[in-house]
Amino acid sequence: MLGCNEEVYILEARIGTIKEILFEKSLICFDLERMDNSSAKDIANHLAADGDRFKELKAFDDSKAGVKGLVDAGAKSLPKIFIRPPEELLEELNLGRSQAEFPVIDLSGIQSGHDQRKSVVDTLRRASEEWGFFQVANHGIPAKLLNGIVHGTCKFHELDAELKEKYYSRDLSRIVRYSSNIDLYQSNVATWRDTLTINLMTTYQVEPDELPEVCKNAVMDYMDHVTKLGETLFELLSEALGLKLDDLNAMECAKARNFVLHYYPACPEPDKTLGTRRHTDPSFLTILLQDQIGGLQVLRDNLWIDVPPVPGSLVVNIGDLLQIVSNDKFKSAEHRVLANRIGPRISIACFFSGVIAPPKIYSPIKELVSEECPALYKEFQVGEYLKSFYSNSLDKSRLQKLKI
């Protein structure tokens, strides 16, 4: 039996190990010396209670092959680290399912005159207030380009493991990074998904030669088009908030971007795990392209609602940061992705996250604050918000910490 001092020493050593694993160099651009140890302690205590689980997580991580590697090895059942705990599965009984009609907004009207644009803005406002999610059609990105990025994503993830290995890392500061489960060591269960990330959070461009050859042209073209679409959506959202057309873009909401190219292999036991845990996005806005397999769900009124794939359309959702600066006018909704026996499922998300470096202060927009409607949130910096997000499990909300 260990003495008290020995237990403290082991816990502190494990905290150091966890920090090394989670933050090999830096957390995007954050000052790790200022990081509160509480999250690391929680992780260390959790892993200390199950040393075998830690070994399994580390072995999975060290393989650098991701979930795709398990599939290629012929896995017929889920490794223990992917199986959701009984209490989480039981909680599903308290949440219903619904096939409610999901908002789809036709953007072709925004250039067709005042009345048509006003109609689009009004529809966008209702969807952002009531759902926090909607799909956009006729958004201006060619179908050929959408198909190209889906195909390129699939080609990268289906490369031989040794060809992908050089991109594998948990260093969140890397511009191009391949990994599986960004919260692998923080969460209580792993999810059935691999990801190629292009991180333009502090360095706002990537050189083509930094990208994998099999998808670099598709990625460069898609990033350019989706960035322009994001700026257009911020204009429409500004109007929907009753602001000037360029107010959200003037706040540089679209400056920092993070592109993630997700690959969800066919899962042998989809009822026991998830593709992505329930969470809200730590962004101002997210634009998502999903293929036709489906699995994305939004939580609304305690019901999980399917987001049906619509050919040629893109899914858009309000992030936490836009909920804050809109002073709760717009809603950041919880969502998740189910695992599926059919696969692979491909999705590509772009997170628009404002300005990280040099640090910029954001707060509820002054035009949306009054004596009758006071500010609901404190000032914040995006970098600090993201530090909190990445040092915890995805399903831990950060919004409440900024509530006044």
Tab-separated table of C-alpha atoms in Angstrom:
chain	number	residue	atom	x	y	z
A	1	MET	CA	0.000	0.000	0.000
A	2	LEU	CA	1.357	3.425	-0.955
A	3	GLY	CA	1.938	6.167	1.582
A	4	CYS	CA	0.335	9.587	1.186
A	5	ASN	CA	3.517	11.229	-0.123
A	6	GLU	CA	4.052	8.471	-2.674
A	7	GLU	CA	0.475	8.825	-3.952
A	8	VAL	CA	0.921	12.597	-4.370
A	9	TYR	CA	4.198	12.048	-6.203
A	10	ILE	CA	2.625	9.522	-8.587
A	11	LEU	CA	-0.362	11.807	-9.234
A	12	GLU	CA	1.916	14.764	-10.012
A	13	ALA	CA	4.034	12.599	-12.316
A	14	ARG	CA	0.929	11.374	-14.104
A	15	ILE	CA	-0.289	14.980	-14.542
A	16	GLY	CA	3.013	15.774	-16.231
A	17	THR	CA	2.629	12.759	-18.503
A	18	ILE	CA	-0.915	13.757	-19.431
A	19	LYS	CA	0.188	17.286	-20.273
A	20	GLU	CA	2.975	15.919	-22.453
A	21	ILE	CA	0.537	13.680	-24.304
A	22	LEU	CA	-2.172	16.298	-24.717
A	23	PHE	CA	0.050	19.267	-25.481
A	24	GLU	CA	3.280	18.068	-27.071
A	25	LYS	CA	4.363	21.610	-27.913
A	26	SER	CA	1.474	23.999	-27.421
A	27	LEU	CA	-2.274	24.263	-27.556
A	28	ILE	CA	-2.495	26.259	-30.776
A	29	CYS	CA	-0.680	29.306	-29.330
A	30	PHE	CA	-1.534	29.133	-25.662
A	31	ASP	CA	0.779	29.758	-22.714
A	32	LEU	CA	0.863	26.413	-20.950
A	33	GLU	CA	2.529	27.882	-17.859
A	34	ARG	CA	-0.794	29.603	-17.120
A	35	MET	CA	-2.817	26.432	-17.543
A	36	ASP	CA	-4.800	25.380	-14.477
A	37	ASN	CA	-3.823	21.852	-13.416
A	38	SER	CA	-7.410	20.956	-12.496
A	39	SER	CA	-8.250	19.455	-15.899
A	40	ALA	CA	-5.014	17.469	-15.956
A	41	LYS	CA	-5.717	16.244	-12.402
A	42	ASP	CA	-9.177	15.079	-13.432
A	43	ILE	CA	-7.723	13.170	-16.355
A	44	ALA	CA	-4.916	11.732	-14.237
A	45	ASN	CA	-7.306	10.552	-11.521
A	46	HIS	CA	-9.593	9.030	-14.137
A	47	LEU	CA	-6.761	7.130	-15.796
A	48	ALA	CA	-5.176	6.152	-12.488
A	49	ALA	CA	-8.406	4.361	-11.601
A	50	ASP	CA	-8.001	2.181	-14.666
A	51	GLY	CA	-4.382	1.601	-15.568
A	52	ASP	CA	-5.343	-0.951	-18.212
A	53	ARG	CA	-7.473	1.634	-19.988
A	54	PHE	CA	-4.569	4.072	-20.079
A	55	LYS	CA	-2.385	1.366	-21.637
A	56	GLU	CA	-5.066	0.648	-24.244
A	57	LEU	CA	-5.418	4.345	-25.092
A	58	LYS	CA	-1.661	4.749	-25.389
A	59	ALA	CA	-1.343	1.623	-27.557
A	60	PHE	CA	-4.105	2.890	-29.851
A	61	ASP	CA	-2.479	6.320	-30.036
A	62	ASP	CA	0.999	4.924	-30.606
A	63	SER	CA	-0.224	2.805	-33.526
A	64	LYS	CA	-0.768	6.062	-35.465
A	65	ALA	CA	-3.256	4.121	-37.579
A	66	GLY	CA	-6.464	5.450	-36.059
A	67	VAL	CA	-9.829	3.739	-36.202
A	68	LYS	CA	-9.144	2.857	-39.834
A	69	GLY	CA	-6.245	0.744	-38.595
A	70	LEU	CA	-8.601	-1.287	-36.405
A	71	VAL	CA	-10.899	-1.881	-39.371
A	72	ASP	CA	-7.986	-2.874	-41.595
A	73	ALA	CA	-6.865	-5.329	-38.902
A	74	GLY	CA	-10.249	-7.040	-39.189
A	75	ALA	CA	-11.880	-5.901	-35.925
A	76	LYS	CA	-15.236	-7.688	-35.523
A	77	SER	CA	-16.072	-6.103	-32.168
A	78	LEU	CA	-15.288	-2.837	-30.433
A	79	PRO	CA	-12.189	-2.491	-28.264
A	80	LYS	CA	-13.177	-1.638	-24.705
A	81	ILE	CA	-12.027	2.005	-24.961
A	82	PHE	CA	-14.802	2.683	-27.525
A	83	ILE	CA	-17.721	1.199	-25.567
A	84	ARG	CA	-19.981	3.788	-23.958
A	85	PRO	CA	-20.568	3.272	-20.218
A	86	PRO	CA	-23.946	1.830	-19.138
A	87	GLU	CA	-25.052	5.091	-17.508
A	88	GLU	CA	-24.519	6.945	-20.779
A	89	LEU	CA	-26.499	4.365	-22.731
A	90	LEU	CA	-29.242	4.548	-20.089
A	91	GLU	CA	-29.412	8.311	-20.509
A	92	GLU	CA	-30.428	7.738	-24.139
A	93	LEU	CA	-33.788	6.503	-22.830
A	94	ASN	CA	-34.508	10.001	-21.515
A	95	LEU	CA	-33.893	11.586	-24.902
A	96	GLY	CA	-36.338	10.925	-27.723
A	97	ARG	CA	-35.811	10.879	-31.476
A	98	SER	CA	-37.662	12.981	-34.030
A	99	GLN	CA	-37.924	13.349	-37.775
A	100	ALA	CA	-38.863	17.053	-37.544
A	101	GLU	CA	-38.464	19.066	-40.728
A	102	PHE	CA	-35.001	20.623	-40.732
A	103	PRO	CA	-34.590	24.239	-41.997
A	104	VAL	CA	-33.219	24.568	-45.539
A	105	ILE	CA	-32.435	28.090	-46.794
A	106	ASP	CA	-32.098	28.907	-50.503
A	107	LEU	CA	-29.361	31.517	-50.856
A	108	SER	CA	-30.108	32.251	-54.525
A	109	GLY	CA	-32.435	35.050	-53.399
A	110	ILE	CA	-29.763	37.212	-51.770
A	111	GLN	CA	-28.827	38.787	-55.112
A	112	SER	CA	-32.388	39.000	-56.457
A	113	GLY	CA	-33.554	42.271	-54.958
A	114	HIS	CA	-34.517	43.714	-51.582
A	115	ASP	CA	-37.635	41.639	-50.957
A	116	GLN	CA	-35.998	38.307	-51.749
A	117	ARG	CA	-32.931	39.133	-49.646
A	118	LYS	CA	-35.135	40.218	-46.730
A	119	SER	CA	-36.977	36.900	-46.950
A	120	VAL	CA	-33.684	34.992	-46.772
A	121	VAL	CA	-32.492	37.084	-43.808
A	122	ASP	CA	-35.794	36.572	-41.959
A	123	THR	CA	-35.619	32.812	-42.488
A	124	LEU	CA	-31.988	32.802	-41.388
A	125	ARG	CA	-32.886	34.738	-38.233
A	126	ARG	CA	-35.615	32.290	-37.231
A	127	ALA	CA	-33.373	29.283	-37.848
A	128	SER	CA	-30.503	30.838	-35.851
A	129	GLU	CA	-32.789	31.729	-32.949
A	130	GLU	CA	-34.857	28.553	-32.799
A	131	TRP	CA	-32.479	25.869	-34.055
A	132	GLY	CA	-28.922	27.152	-34.223
A	133	PHE	CA	-28.677	24.874	-37.275
A	134	PHE	CA	-29.816	25.057	-40.890
A	135	GLN	CA	-28.850	23.895	-44.352
A	136	VAL	CA	-28.055	26.218	-47.256
A	137	ALA	CA	-28.771	25.437	-50.892
A	138	ASN	CA	-27.604	27.360	-53.983
A	139	HIS	CA	-24.625	28.642	-52.009
A	140	GLY	CA	-22.342	29.129	-55.014
A	141	ILE	CA	-19.851	26.295	-54.424
A	142	PRO	CA	-19.878	24.018	-57.503
A	143	ALA	CA	-21.016	20.412	-57.063
A	144	LYS	CA	-17.826	19.221	-58.757
A	145	LEU	CA	-15.758	20.895	-56.051
A	146	LEU	CA	-17.919	19.398	-53.260
A	147	ASN	CA	-17.534	15.933	-54.758
A	148	GLY	CA	-13.804	16.534	-55.142
A	149	ILE	CA	-13.183	17.333	-51.480
A	150	VAL	CA	-15.252	14.336	-50.339
A	151	HIS	CA	-13.291	12.086	-52.695
A	152	GLY	CA	-9.962	13.640	-51.638
A	153	THR	CA	-10.783	13.144	-47.954
A	154	CYS	CA	-11.583	9.493	-48.569
A	155	LYS	CA	-8.388	8.987	-50.587
A	156	PHE	CA	-6.209	10.388	-47.806
A	157	HIS	CA	-7.748	8.283	-45.049
A	158	GLU	CA	-7.527	5.145	-47.190
A	159	LEU	CA	-3.815	5.548	-47.835
A	160	ASP	CA	-1.560	2.857	-46.420
A	161	ALA	CA	-0.904	3.512	-42.723
A	162	GLU	CA	2.812	4.161	-43.242
A	163	LEU	CA	2.008	6.964	-45.733
A	164	LYS	CA	-0.312	8.693	-43.249
A	165	GLU	CA	1.968	8.194	-40.272
A	166	LYS	CA	4.159	11.238	-40.978
A	167	TYR	CA	1.127	13.482	-40.500
A	168	TYR	CA	0.027	11.848	-37.232
A	169	SER	CA	0.386	14.134	-34.219
A	170	ARG	CA	-1.320	15.481	-31.094
A	171	ASP	CA	0.549	18.763	-31.401
A	172	LEU	CA	-2.334	21.186	-31.939
A	173	SER	CA	0.020	23.868	-33.242
A	174	ARG	CA	0.844	21.868	-36.383
A	175	ILE	CA	-0.723	23.290	-39.529
A	176	VAL	CA	-1.434	19.872	-41.059
A	177	ARG	CA	-2.205	17.104	-38.607
A	178	TYR	CA	-3.753	13.635	-38.780
A	179	SER	CA	-5.107	12.065	-35.588
A	180	SER	CA	-7.970	10.130	-34.053
A	181	ASN	CA	-10.124	11.491	-31.213
A	182	ILE	CA	-8.893	14.959	-30.305
A	183	ASP	CA	-10.099	14.332	-26.730
A	184	LEU	CA	-8.791	10.761	-26.548
A	185	TYR	CA	-7.222	11.161	-23.094
A	186	GLN	CA	-9.770	13.619	-21.693
A	187	SER	CA	-13.022	11.783	-22.426
A	188	ASN	CA	-14.316	8.660	-20.711
A	189	VAL	CA	-14.796	6.840	-24.023
A	190	ALA	CA	-13.256	7.045	-27.497
A	191	THR	CA	-15.306	7.607	-30.651
A	192	TRP	CA	-15.259	5.927	-34.065
A	193	ARG	CA	-13.612	8.637	-36.193
A	194	ASP	CA	-10.285	9.753	-37.703
A	195	THR	CA	-9.475	13.314	-38.751
A	196	LEU	CA	-7.126	15.248	-41.019
A	197	THR	CA	-6.890	18.843	-39.734
A	198	ILE	CA	-5.686	21.971	-41.531
A	199	ASN	CA	-5.096	24.517	-38.781
A	200	LEU	CA	-5.281	28.135	-39.952
A	201	MET	CA	-5.915	29.523	-36.484
A	202	THR	CA	-2.776	31.633	-36.108
A	203	THR	CA	-1.092	31.135	-39.474
A	204	TYR	CA	-3.831	32.130	-41.863
A	205	GLN	CA	-2.647	30.247	-44.931
A	206	VAL	CA	-1.151	26.918	-45.852
A	207	GLU	CA	1.220	26.170	-48.701
A	208	PRO	CA	0.045	23.435	-51.114
A	209	ASP	CA	3.261	21.465	-50.553
A	210	GLU	CA	2.366	21.099	-46.853
A	211	LEU	CA	-0.772	19.129	-47.751
A	212	PRO	CA	-0.992	15.433	-48.651
A	213	GLU	CA	-0.575	14.992	-52.399
A	214	VAL	CA	-3.775	12.939	-52.801
A	215	CYS	CA	-6.043	15.773	-51.659
A	216	LYS	CA	-4.096	19.033	-51.815
A	217	ASN	CA	-5.787	20.513	-54.907
A	218	ALA	CA	-9.266	19.684	-53.642
A	219	VAL	CA	-8.450	21.080	-50.191
A	220	MET	CA	-7.020	24.358	-51.518
A	221	ASP	CA	-10.004	24.951	-53.813
A	222	TYR	CA	-12.574	24.068	-51.161
A	223	MET	CA	-10.950	26.231	-48.470
A	224	ASP	CA	-11.026	29.251	-50.775
A	225	HIS	CA	-14.694	28.807	-51.689
A	226	VAL	CA	-15.968	27.987	-48.201
A	227	THR	CA	-14.128	30.988	-46.730
A	228	LYS	CA	-15.946	33.294	-49.144
A	229	LEU	CA	-19.241	31.620	-48.285
A	230	GLY	CA	-18.496	32.153	-44.592
A	231	GLU	CA	-17.981	35.874	-45.161
A	232	THR	CA	-21.292	36.033	-47.045
A	233	LEU	CA	-23.087	34.243	-44.217
A	234	PHE	CA	-21.611	36.649	-41.664
A	235	GLU	CA	-23.091	39.510	-43.714
A	236	LEU	CA	-26.513	37.869	-43.658
A	237	LEU	CA	-26.234	37.093	-39.948
A	238	SER	CA	-25.285	40.732	-39.272
A	239	GLU	CA	-28.473	41.823	-41.016
A	240	ALA	CA	-30.448	39.193	-39.112
A	241	LEU	CA	-29.195	40.736	-35.848
A	242	GLY	CA	-30.229	44.212	-36.991
A	243	LEU	CA	-26.601	45.300	-37.425
A	244	LYS	CA	-24.763	46.834	-40.358
A	245	LEU	CA	-23.957	44.463	-43.201
A	246	ASP	CA	-20.227	44.280	-42.451
A	247	ASP	CA	-20.271	44.362	-38.633
A	248	LEU	CA	-19.450	40.682	-37.981
A	249	ASN	CA	-16.797	40.631	-40.704
A	250	ALA	CA	-15.336	43.862	-39.258
A	251	MET	CA	-14.983	41.944	-35.970
A	252	GLU	CA	-12.858	39.472	-37.997
A	253	CYS	CA	-15.112	36.561	-37.072
A	254	ALA	CA	-13.970	34.701	-40.197
A	255	LYS	CA	-10.227	35.253	-39.786
A	256	ALA	CA	-9.037	32.152	-37.910
A	257	ARG	CA	-10.229	28.940	-39.516
A	258	ASN	CA	-9.857	25.277	-38.715
A	259	PHE	CA	-10.668	22.718	-41.417
A	260	VAL	CA	-11.305	19.126	-40.360
A	261	LEU	CA	-11.693	16.248	-42.820
A	262	HIS	CA	-13.459	13.455	-40.941
A	263	TYR	CA	-13.533	9.767	-41.801
A	264	TYR	CA	-16.027	7.493	-39.998
A	265	PRO	CA	-15.344	3.855	-40.958
A	266	ALA	CA	-18.104	1.238	-40.934
A	267	CYS	CA	-18.539	0.196	-37.312
A	268	PRO	CA	-19.042	-3.442	-36.226
A	269	GLU	CA	-21.145	-2.468	-33.168
A	270	PRO	CA	-22.593	1.010	-33.792
A	271	ASP	CA	-25.101	0.852	-30.928
A	272	LYS	CA	-22.257	0.741	-28.399
A	273	THR	CA	-20.315	3.827	-29.492
A	274	LEU	CA	-20.595	7.168	-31.294
A	275	GLY	CA	-18.934	8.806	-34.262
A	276	THR	CA	-18.741	12.143	-32.419
A	277	ARG	CA	-19.800	12.894	-28.841
A	278	ARG	CA	-22.512	15.479	-28.128
A	279	HIS	CA	-21.017	18.960	-28.001
A	280	THR	CA	-21.352	22.553	-29.102
A	281	ASP	CA	-18.748	24.185	-31.349
A	282	PRO	CA	-16.153	26.625	-29.913
A	283	SER	CA	-16.467	28.856	-32.988
A	284	PHE	CA	-18.476	31.763	-34.310
A	285	LEU	CA	-19.820	29.692	-37.196
A	286	THR	CA	-19.324	26.213	-38.648
A	287	ILE	CA	-19.956	25.141	-42.242
A	288	LEU	CA	-20.193	21.390	-42.784
A	289	LEU	CA	-20.260	19.266	-45.910
A	290	GLN	CA	-21.563	15.748	-45.263
A	291	ASP	CA	-21.896	12.852	-47.679
A	292	GLN	CA	-25.113	10.898	-48.195
A	293	ILE	CA	-24.734	8.346	-45.378
A	294	GLY	CA	-26.113	10.602	-42.636
A	295	GLY	CA	-25.781	10.283	-38.872
A	296	LEU	CA	-25.568	13.940	-37.807
A	297	GLN	CA	-28.147	14.827	-35.136
A	298	VAL	CA	-29.108	18.069	-33.375
A	299	LEU	CA	-30.553	18.196	-29.858
A	300	ARG	CA	-33.724	20.307	-29.749
A	301	ASP	CA	-36.373	20.276	-27.013
A	302	ASN	CA	-34.772	17.157	-25.536
A	303	LEU	CA	-35.118	15.305	-28.838
A	304	TRP	CA	-32.359	14.128	-31.163
A	305	ILE	CA	-33.306	15.327	-34.647
A	306	ASP	CA	-31.664	13.894	-37.753
A	307	VAL	CA	-29.982	16.328	-40.142
A	308	PRO	CA	-30.804	14.654	-43.448
A	309	PRO	CA	-28.182	14.801	-46.200
A	310	VAL	CA	-29.411	17.030	-49.039
A	311	PRO	CA	-27.348	16.673	-52.232
A	312	GLY	CA	-25.432	19.860	-52.988
A	313	SER	CA	-26.358	21.536	-49.697
A	314	LEU	CA	-24.159	22.508	-46.751
A	315	VAL	CA	-25.006	22.395	-43.047
A	316	VAL	CA	-24.396	25.604	-41.072
A	317	ASN	CA	-24.479	25.956	-37.314
A	318	ILE	CA	-24.084	28.781	-34.839
A	319	GLY	CA	-21.083	28.353	-32.540
A	320	ASP	CA	-20.645	29.281	-28.880
A	321	LEU	CA	-18.815	32.495	-29.702
A	322	LEU	CA	-21.637	33.856	-31.862
A	323	GLN	CA	-24.146	32.975	-29.136
A	324	ILE	CA	-22.036	35.082	-26.747
A	325	VAL	CA	-21.525	38.153	-28.954
A	326	SER	CA	-25.196	38.044	-30.030
A	327	ASN	CA	-26.097	38.111	-26.319
A	328	ASP	CA	-28.138	34.912	-26.670
A	329	LYS	CA	-30.061	36.164	-29.709
A	330	PHE	CA	-28.645	33.195	-31.617
A	331	LYS	CA	-28.318	29.662	-30.263
A	332	SER	CA	-25.376	27.273	-30.249
A	333	ALA	CA	-27.018	23.846	-30.284
A	334	GLU	CA	-25.659	20.525	-29.075
A	335	HIS	CA	-25.101	17.956	-31.805
A	336	ARG	CA	-23.441	14.581	-32.342
A	337	VAL	CA	-22.741	11.948	-35.010
A	338	LEU	CA	-23.935	8.355	-34.744
A	339	ALA	CA	-21.733	5.409	-35.654
A	340	ASN	CA	-23.021	3.292	-38.534
A	341	ARG	CA	-22.594	-0.197	-39.956
A	342	ILE	CA	-22.394	1.473	-43.359
A	343	GLY	CA	-19.286	3.402	-44.218
A	344	PRO	CA	-17.086	5.169	-44.557
A	345	ARG	CA	-19.008	8.351	-43.786
A	346	ILE	CA	-17.157	11.504	-44.896
A	347	SER	CA	-17.673	15.032	-43.614
A	348	ILE	CA	-15.655	18.232	-43.914
A	349	ALA	CA	-16.139	21.081	-41.441
A	350	CYS	CA	-14.787	24.623	-41.414
A	351	PHE	CA	-14.796	26.372	-38.038
A	352	PHE	CA	-14.630	30.187	-38.161
A	353	SER	CA	-13.081	31.306	-34.871
A	354	GLY	CA	-12.255	35.014	-35.000
A	355	VAL	CA	-8.848	36.323	-33.924
A	356	ILE	CA	-6.530	34.381	-31.612
A	357	ALA	CA	-3.174	36.118	-32.017
A	358	PRO	CA	-2.522	38.812	-31.096
A	359	PRO	CA	-5.199	38.370	-28.403
A	360	LYS	CA	-8.425	40.222	-29.107
A	361	ILE	CA	-11.200	40.930	-26.616
A	362	TYR	CA	-14.737	39.915	-27.617
A	363	SER	CA	-17.960	40.575	-25.720
A	364	PRO	CA	-21.701	40.970	-26.404
A	365	ILE	CA	-22.088	43.502	-29.223
A	366	LYS	CA	-22.984	46.894	-27.743
A	367	GLU	CA	-25.904	47.435	-30.150
A	368	LEU	CA	-27.485	44.254	-28.762
A	369	VAL	CA	-27.148	45.350	-25.130
A	370	SER	CA	-29.521	47.734	-23.380
A	371	GLU	CA	-31.009	48.480	-19.968
A	372	GLU	CA	-33.856	46.125	-20.809
A	373	CYS	CA	-31.470	43.520	-22.224
A	374	PRO	CA	-28.190	43.724	-20.274
A	375	ALA	CA	-25.032	41.861	-21.254
A	376	LEU	CA	-25.323	38.182	-20.347
A	377	TYR	CA	-21.658	37.266	-20.791
A	378	LYS	CA	-18.240	38.485	-19.666
A	379	GLU	CA	-15.516	39.604	-22.037
A	380	PHE	CA	-13.366	36.781	-23.401
A	381	GLN	CA	-10.441	35.946	-25.621
A	382	VAL	CA	-10.842	33.211	-28.220
A	383	GLY	CA	-7.510	31.644	-27.266
A	384	GLU	CA	-8.562	31.224	-23.646
A	385	TYR	CA	-11.915	29.797	-24.683
A	386	LEU	CA	-10.271	27.247	-26.954
A	387	LYS	CA	-7.752	26.325	-24.273
A	388	SER	CA	-10.641	25.373	-22.012
A	389	PHE	CA	-12.330	23.456	-24.854
A	390	TYR	CA	-9.295	21.385	-25.807
A	391	SER	CA	-8.304	20.558	-22.235
A	392	ASN	CA	-11.623	18.865	-21.491
A	393	SER	CA	-13.903	16.262	-22.993
A	394	LEU	CA	-15.887	17.554	-25.980
A	395	ASP	CA	-19.177	17.176	-24.129
A	396	LYS	CA	-18.258	19.697	-21.389
A	397	SER	CA	-19.946	23.050	-22.107
A	398	ARG	CA	-17.910	26.219	-21.552
A	399	LEU	CA	-20.672	28.796	-22.062
A	400	GLN	CA	-21.804	28.802	-18.455
A	401	LYS	CA	-18.345	29.825	-17.249
A	402	LEU	CA	-18.695	33.134	-19.087
A	403	LYS	CA	-22.235	33.877	-17.870
A	404	ILE	CA	-22.557	37.033	-15.786
